[in-house]
Tab-separated table of C-alpha atoms in Angstrom:
chain	number	residue	atom	x	y	z
A	1	UNK	CA	24.458	192.410	5.507
A	2	UNK	CA	23.464	191.531	9.057
A	3	UNK	CA	25.247	188.600	10.593
A	4	UNK	CA	23.468	185.273	10.780
A	5	UNK	CA	22.192	184.198	14.186
A	6	UNK	CA	22.758	180.743	15.632
A	7	UNK	CA	20.959	179.884	18.867
A	8	UNK	CA	22.013	176.890	20.904
A	9	UNK	CA	19.560	175.585	23.482
A	10	UNK	CA	21.289	173.823	26.345
A	11	UNK	CA	24.658	174.956	27.702
A	12	UNK	CA	25.966	171.556	28.714
A	13	UNK	CA	29.136	170.147	27.167
A	14	UNK	CA	27.548	169.617	23.729
A	15	UNK	CA	25.913	173.050	23.588
A	16	UNK	CA	28.928	174.954	24.914
A	17	UNK	CA	31.295	173.141	22.559
A	18	UNK	CA	28.972	173.805	19.611
A	19	UNK	CA	29.067	177.506	20.539
A	20	UNK	CA	32.863	177.307	20.493
A	21	UNK	CA	33.006	175.712	17.019
A	22	UNK	CA	30.406	178.141	15.598
A	23	UNK	CA	32.081	181.265	16.968
A	24	UNK	CA	35.574	180.189	15.936
A	25	UNK	CA	34.352	179.474	12.384
A	26	UNK	CA	32.589	182.886	12.337
A	27	UNK	CA	29.369	181.308	11.096
A	28	UNK	CA	27.361	184.044	12.814
A	29	UNK	CA	26.558	185.507	16.193
A	30	UNK	CA	25.816	182.909	18.842
A	31	UNK	CA	23.136	182.867	21.544
A	32	UNK	CA	23.625	180.226	24.239
A	33	UNK	CA	20.503	179.449	26.298
A	34	UNK	CA	20.177	177.439	29.491
A	35	UNK	CA	17.767	177.351	32.416
A	36	UNK	CA	20.535	177.544	35.036
A	37	UNK	CA	21.316	181.135	36.015
A	38	UNK	CA	24.896	182.174	35.296
A	39	UNK	CA	26.005	179.090	33.342
A	40	UNK	CA	25.313	180.325	29.779
A	41	UNK	CA	26.330	183.876	30.712
A	42	UNK	CA	29.669	182.729	32.094
A	43	UNK	CA	30.407	180.380	29.224
A	44	UNK	CA	29.493	182.994	26.617
A	45	UNK	CA	31.668	185.643	28.262
A	46	UNK	CA	34.587	183.239	28.577
A	47	UNK	CA	34.246	182.245	24.916
A	48	UNK	CA	34.015	185.853	23.731
A	49	UNK	CA	37.119	186.718	25.764
A	50	UNK	CA	38.936	184.139	23.633
A	51	UNK	CA	38.041	186.052	20.449
A	52	UNK	CA	40.989	188.497	20.589
A	53	UNK	CA	43.331	185.520	20.912
A	54	UNK	CA	41.784	183.382	18.178
A	55	UNK	CA	40.800	186.334	16.004
A	56	UNK	CA	37.082	185.791	15.487
A	57	UNK	CA	34.476	188.548	15.500
A	58	UNK	CA	31.363	186.515	16.258
A	59	UNK	CA	29.419	187.915	19.174
A	60	UNK	CA	28.514	185.400	21.874
A	61	UNK	CA	25.651	185.979	24.319
A	62	UNK	CA	24.505	183.771	27.188
A	63	UNK	CA	20.980	183.990	28.564
A	64	UNK	CA	18.250	182.231	30.524
A	65	UNK	CA	15.570	183.720	28.261
A	66	UNK	CA	14.421	182.698	24.797
A	67	UNK	CA	13.840	186.339	23.818
A	68	UNK	CA	17.442	186.769	22.652
A	69	UNK	CA	16.941	183.904	20.183
A	70	UNK	CA	14.407	185.903	18.154
A	71	UNK	CA	14.870	185.596	14.378
A	72	UNK	CA	17.508	182.887	14.587
A	73	UNK	CA	18.573	181.412	11.263
A	74	UNK	CA	19.484	178.087	12.836
A	75	UNK	CA	18.631	176.718	16.274
A	76	UNK	CA	20.565	173.753	17.656
A	77	UNK	CA	18.641	171.929	20.390
A	78	UNK	CA	20.794	169.983	22.839
A	79	UNK	CA	18.485	170.235	25.872
A	80	UNK	CA	17.621	167.125	27.784
A	81	UNK	CA	18.898	164.539	30.185
A	82	UNK	CA	22.167	162.919	29.031
A	83	UNK	CA	22.558	159.186	28.791
A	84	UNK	CA	24.282	157.576	31.793
A	85	UNK	CA	26.085	154.217	31.997
A	86	UNK	CA	23.599	151.371	31.739
A	87	UNK	CA	20.849	153.660	30.444
A	88	UNK	CA	19.309	152.900	27.061
A	89	UNK	CA	18.316	155.708	24.724
A	90	UNK	CA	14.708	154.686	25.218
A	91	UNK	CA	15.066	155.273	28.977
A	92	UNK	CA	15.507	158.932	28.157
A	93	UNK	CA	12.257	159.165	26.251
A	94	UNK	CA	9.633	160.461	28.632
A	95	UNK	CA	11.738	163.110	30.374
A	96	UNK	CA	13.218	164.434	27.151
A	97	UNK	CA	9.807	164.448	25.464
A	98	UNK	CA	8.536	167.019	27.984
A	99	UNK	CA	11.701	169.096	27.690
A	100	UNK	CA	11.714	169.138	23.878
A	101	UNK	CA	8.030	170.040	23.588
A	102	UNK	CA	8.604	173.076	25.819
A	103	UNK	CA	11.817	174.141	24.073
A	104	UNK	CA	10.431	173.790	20.544
A	105	UNK	CA	7.309	175.827	21.356
A	106	UNK	CA	9.366	178.707	22.737
A	107	UNK	CA	11.930	178.648	19.940
A	108	UNK	CA	9.439	178.545	17.044
A	109	UNK	CA	7.294	181.293	18.577
A	110	UNK	CA	10.287	183.646	18.304
A	111	UNK	CA	11.874	182.256	15.124
A	112	UNK	CA	9.116	180.917	12.860
A	113	UNK	CA	11.438	180.802	9.840
A	114	UNK	CA	14.320	179.004	11.517
A	115	UNK	CA	15.864	175.619	10.742
A	116	UNK	CA	16.067	173.281	13.728
A	117	UNK	CA	18.963	170.884	14.272
A	118	UNK	CA	18.156	168.210	16.839
A	119	UNK	CA	20.842	166.688	19.056
A	120	UNK	CA	18.807	165.434	22.027
A	121	UNK	CA	18.499	161.650	22.469
A	122	UNK	CA	16.845	159.377	21.586
A	123	UNK	CA	17.694	161.309	18.445
A	124	UNK	CA	15.385	159.848	15.816
A	125	UNK	CA	12.417	159.932	18.171
A	126	UNK	CA	13.055	163.498	19.334
A	127	UNK	CA	13.420	164.617	15.715
A	128	UNK	CA	10.060	162.994	14.888
A	129	UNK	CA	8.488	164.679	17.934
A	130	UNK	CA	9.836	168.030	16.752
A	131	UNK	CA	8.480	167.541	13.223
A	132	UNK	CA	5.040	166.877	14.697
A	133	UNK	CA	5.058	169.627	17.324
A	134	UNK	CA	6.956	172.497	15.689
A	135	UNK	CA	4.621	173.349	12.817
A	136	UNK	CA	7.697	173.756	10.599
A	137	UNK	CA	7.995	172.023	7.247
A	138	UNK	CA	9.771	168.663	7.413
A	139	UNK	CA	12.679	170.134	5.426
A	140	UNK	CA	13.475	172.457	8.332
A	141	UNK	CA	13.754	169.870	11.127
A	142	UNK	CA	16.937	167.802	10.897
A	143	UNK	CA	18.534	165.337	13.300
A	144	UNK	CA	22.300	165.327	13.698
A	145	UNK	CA	23.193	161.657	14.266
A	146	UNK	CA	24.195	160.392	10.821
A	147	UNK	CA	27.191	162.704	10.577
A	148	UNK	CA	28.345	161.734	14.070
A	149	UNK	CA	28.019	157.995	13.433
A	150	UNK	CA	29.729	158.290	10.046
A	151	UNK	CA	32.556	160.298	11.627
A	152	UNK	CA	33.107	157.531	14.166
A	153	UNK	CA	33.125	154.953	11.376
A	154	UNK	CA	35.680	157.013	9.414
A	155	UNK	CA	37.817	157.540	12.522
A	156	UNK	CA	37.989	153.815	13.242
A	157	UNK	CA	38.924	153.074	9.605
A	158	UNK	CA	41.660	155.730	9.707
A	159	UNK	CA	43.036	154.250	12.928
A	160	UNK	CA	43.025	150.738	11.448
A	161	UNK	CA	44.700	151.706	8.163
A	162	UNK	CA	46.970	154.460	9.479
A	163	UNK	CA	45.725	156.909	6.837
A	164	UNK	CA	44.379	160.461	6.882
A	165	UNK	CA	40.747	160.856	7.875
A	166	UNK	CA	40.470	163.341	4.992
A	167	UNK	CA	40.862	160.561	2.441
A	168	UNK	CA	37.979	158.426	3.742
A	169	UNK	CA	34.542	158.695	2.151
A	170	UNK	CA	31.739	156.795	3.826
A	171	UNK	CA	27.987	156.690	4.337
A	172	UNK	CA	25.733	155.317	7.013
A	173	UNK	CA	21.978	154.790	7.199
A	174	UNK	CA	19.468	154.130	9.917
A	175	UNK	CA	18.613	155.045	13.459
A	176	UNK	CA	21.084	156.459	15.967
A	177	UNK	CA	21.606	153.338	18.028
A	178	UNK	CA	22.876	149.797	17.953
A	179	UNK	CA	20.816	149.062	14.812
A	180	UNK	CA	22.485	151.735	12.649
A	181	UNK	CA	23.628	150.602	9.202
A	182	UNK	CA	27.207	151.445	8.161
A	183	UNK	CA	27.692	150.746	4.453
A	184	UNK	CA	31.109	149.217	3.691
A	185	UNK	CA	30.072	148.855	0.024
A	186	UNK	CA	29.853	152.675	-0.177
A	187	UNK	CA	33.113	153.219	1.726
A	188	UNK	CA	36.278	154.237	-0.117
A	189	UNK	CA	39.716	155.612	0.671
A	190	UNK	CA	40.620	158.111	-2.058
A	191	UNK	CA	38.322	156.137	-4.348
A	192	UNK	CA	39.753	152.727	-3.408
A	193	UNK	CA	37.015	150.379	-2.117
A	194	UNK	CA	37.469	149.526	1.549
A	195	UNK	CA	37.150	145.822	0.703
A	196	UNK	CA	40.432	146.022	-1.237
A	197	UNK	CA	42.295	147.323	1.811
A	198	UNK	CA	40.782	145.387	4.711
A	199	UNK	CA	39.484	141.823	5.105
A	200	UNK	CA	35.793	141.274	5.792
A	201	UNK	CA	36.455	140.245	9.405
A	202	UNK	CA	38.188	143.544	10.146
A	203	UNK	CA	35.473	145.572	8.412
A	204	UNK	CA	32.821	143.736	10.438
A	205	UNK	CA	34.707	144.564	13.645
A	206	UNK	CA	34.888	148.264	12.735
A	207	UNK	CA	31.183	148.293	11.848
A	208	UNK	CA	30.349	146.744	15.209
A	209	UNK	CA	32.516	149.288	17.025
A	210	UNK	CA	30.742	152.090	15.142
A	211	UNK	CA	27.345	150.824	16.257
A	212	UNK	CA	28.523	150.862	19.867
A	213	UNK	CA	30.538	154.075	19.535
A	214	UNK	CA	28.400	156.217	21.808
A	215	UNK	CA	28.300	153.582	24.515
A	216	UNK	CA	32.089	153.190	24.335
A	217	UNK	CA	32.523	156.883	25.170
A	218	UNK	CA	29.940	156.716	27.966
A	219	UNK	CA	31.691	153.738	29.546
A	220	UNK	CA	35.086	155.447	29.369
A	221	UNK	CA	33.916	158.767	30.784
A	222	UNK	CA	31.855	157.130	33.560
A	223	UNK	CA	29.995	160.375	34.357
A	224	UNK	CA	29.040	161.777	30.959
A	225	UNK	CA	28.726	161.202	27.237
A	226	UNK	CA	30.398	162.380	24.044
A	227	UNK	CA	30.428	166.085	23.234
A	228	UNK	CA	33.308	167.027	20.920
A	229	UNK	CA	32.164	164.945	17.931
A	230	UNK	CA	28.398	165.485	18.413
A	231	UNK	CA	28.824	169.257	18.588
A	232	UNK	CA	31.178	169.273	15.588
A	233	UNK	CA	28.563	167.308	13.629
A	234	UNK	CA	25.849	169.847	14.448
A	235	UNK	CA	28.107	172.699	13.365
A	236	UNK	CA	28.990	170.965	10.088
A	237	UNK	CA	25.260	170.911	9.368
A	238	UNK	CA	24.910	174.545	10.438
A	239	UNK	CA	27.729	175.604	8.110
A	240	UNK	CA	26.231	173.684	5.180
A	241	UNK	CA	22.909	175.468	5.740
A	242	UNK	CA	24.168	179.008	6.380
A	243	UNK	CA	26.674	178.919	3.507
A	244	UNK	CA	24.234	177.095	1.195
A	245	UNK	CA	26.940	174.537	0.489
A	246	UNK	CA	24.617	171.833	-0.919
A	247	UNK	CA	26.568	169.157	0.930
A	248	UNK	CA	25.538	165.509	0.751
A	249	UNK	CA	25.482	164.434	4.398
A	250	UNK	CA	23.765	161.643	6.337
A	251	UNK	CA	21.062	163.215	8.519
A	252	UNK	CA	17.947	162.134	10.366
A	253	UNK	CA	14.953	163.442	8.403
A	254	UNK	CA	11.255	162.771	7.975
A	255	UNK	CA	10.564	160.145	5.314
A	256	UNK	CA	7.327	159.813	3.406
A	257	UNK	CA	7.939	156.856	1.126
A	258	UNK	CA	11.683	157.140	0.545
A	259	UNK	CA	13.499	153.829	1.143
A	260	UNK	CA	10.040	152.279	1.458
A	261	UNK	CA	9.550	154.021	4.822
A	262	UNK	CA	6.662	156.310	5.801
A	263	UNK	CA	5.965	158.580	8.766
A	264	UNK	CA	9.350	158.059	10.389
A	265	UNK	CA	12.485	160.132	11.064
A	266	UNK	CA	15.445	158.107	9.902
A	267	UNK	CA	19.066	158.575	8.906
A	268	UNK	CA	19.632	158.893	5.136
A	269	UNK	CA	21.888	160.937	2.823
A	270	UNK	CA	20.447	164.372	2.068
A	271	UNK	CA	21.491	167.540	0.286
A	272	UNK	CA	21.794	170.315	2.867
A	273	UNK	CA	21.516	173.952	1.848
A	274	UNK	CA	19.976	177.243	2.851
A	275	UNK	CA	16.454	175.774	2.739
A	276	UNK	CA	17.432	172.882	4.983
A	277	UNK	CA	16.872	169.458	3.418
A	278	UNK	CA	16.812	170.235	-0.297
A	279	UNK	CA	16.597	166.615	-1.447
A	280	UNK	CA	16.877	163.062	-0.154
A	281	UNK	CA	19.342	160.750	-1.895
A	282	UNK	CA	18.029	157.198	-2.338
A	283	UNK	CA	20.838	154.660	-2.568
A	284	UNK	CA	20.601	151.373	-4.404
A	285	UNK	CA	20.811	148.778	-1.639
A	286	UNK	CA	21.401	145.055	-1.895
A	287	UNK	CA	19.244	142.521	-0.067
A	288	UNK	CA	21.457	142.398	3.038
A	289	UNK	CA	21.542	146.179	3.337
A	290	UNK	CA	17.783	146.419	2.884
A	291	UNK	CA	17.275	143.878	5.662
A	292	UNK	CA	19.476	145.894	8.013
A	293	UNK	CA	17.611	149.106	7.159
A	294	UNK	CA	14.285	147.375	7.838
A	295	UNK	CA	15.547	146.131	11.211
A	296	UNK	CA	16.805	149.596	12.166
A	297	UNK	CA	13.516	151.195	11.075
A	298	UNK	CA	11.542	148.770	13.221
A	299	UNK	CA	13.579	149.807	16.255
A	300	UNK	CA	12.985	153.506	15.536
A	301	UNK	CA	9.254	152.967	14.942
A	302	UNK	CA	8.970	151.183	18.291
A	303	UNK	CA	10.509	154.155	20.082
A	304	UNK	CA	8.325	156.617	18.148
A	305	UNK	CA	5.217	154.643	19.114
A	306	UNK	CA	6.170	155.106	22.758
A	307	UNK	CA	5.721	158.871	22.354
A	308	UNK	CA	1.972	158.186	22.207
A	309	UNK	CA	1.341	161.228	20.024
């Protein structure tokens, strides 16, 4: 059986680190694409030279052309301008809109049966743009952010409780921004409800930190944004798809009535498998949670409207 092919568009920190995770996990052969001559080639060669040390047989190729991406099983799109200190996600919109439209056209022309994983910000809006411009079914265009935001939420809980991150189960809904909706009611530690282990004030503080998690990294780094966790999130999705794992993961997907939302890309739990989004899981929400979801959706819809499609 031929190896699977994973193409990663954009060889910045997120793209290069995603290539690293994918190759090390031997999910398939990796094609790293960037417009800057020498950058993807050098990174790919460096990564492949690590293979005898780490013992992986994935091939890694760097290129400035989309031709090498032909017949990719999964394409991870990280291209775009990164967020800088003081910059809102919406500030990124116009520049990244032009970039994503160009990238998506070139990718889909060469890989019409691929599944696209979107990483570029503003995430929900760029995922919606890709659904509308790619010509692919909505099940095959998936935004990464829910896994990243949930991972941050889990990490903060683990730090607070001093427990293993492996024992924390959590879910998060909504847009990738300050209006995201962590769900403490659906959060457990080895089956124990979070509310039995932490007071409400502490949970509220962790939820607030989760909402501002991306900005916290940006402010610490000063000259960049997060890349380890975002790339790991994209590769978790890639693995679930390529191995047909049927994992229930929070992802940004196109909704057409689910959660009472229509014509929007929004973070919800989905079942991820070889076909992409195989089903959307609709949670039973209480009144407070519904209000937060509505508020988050309004923020996402505002950004989508600014695309002027």
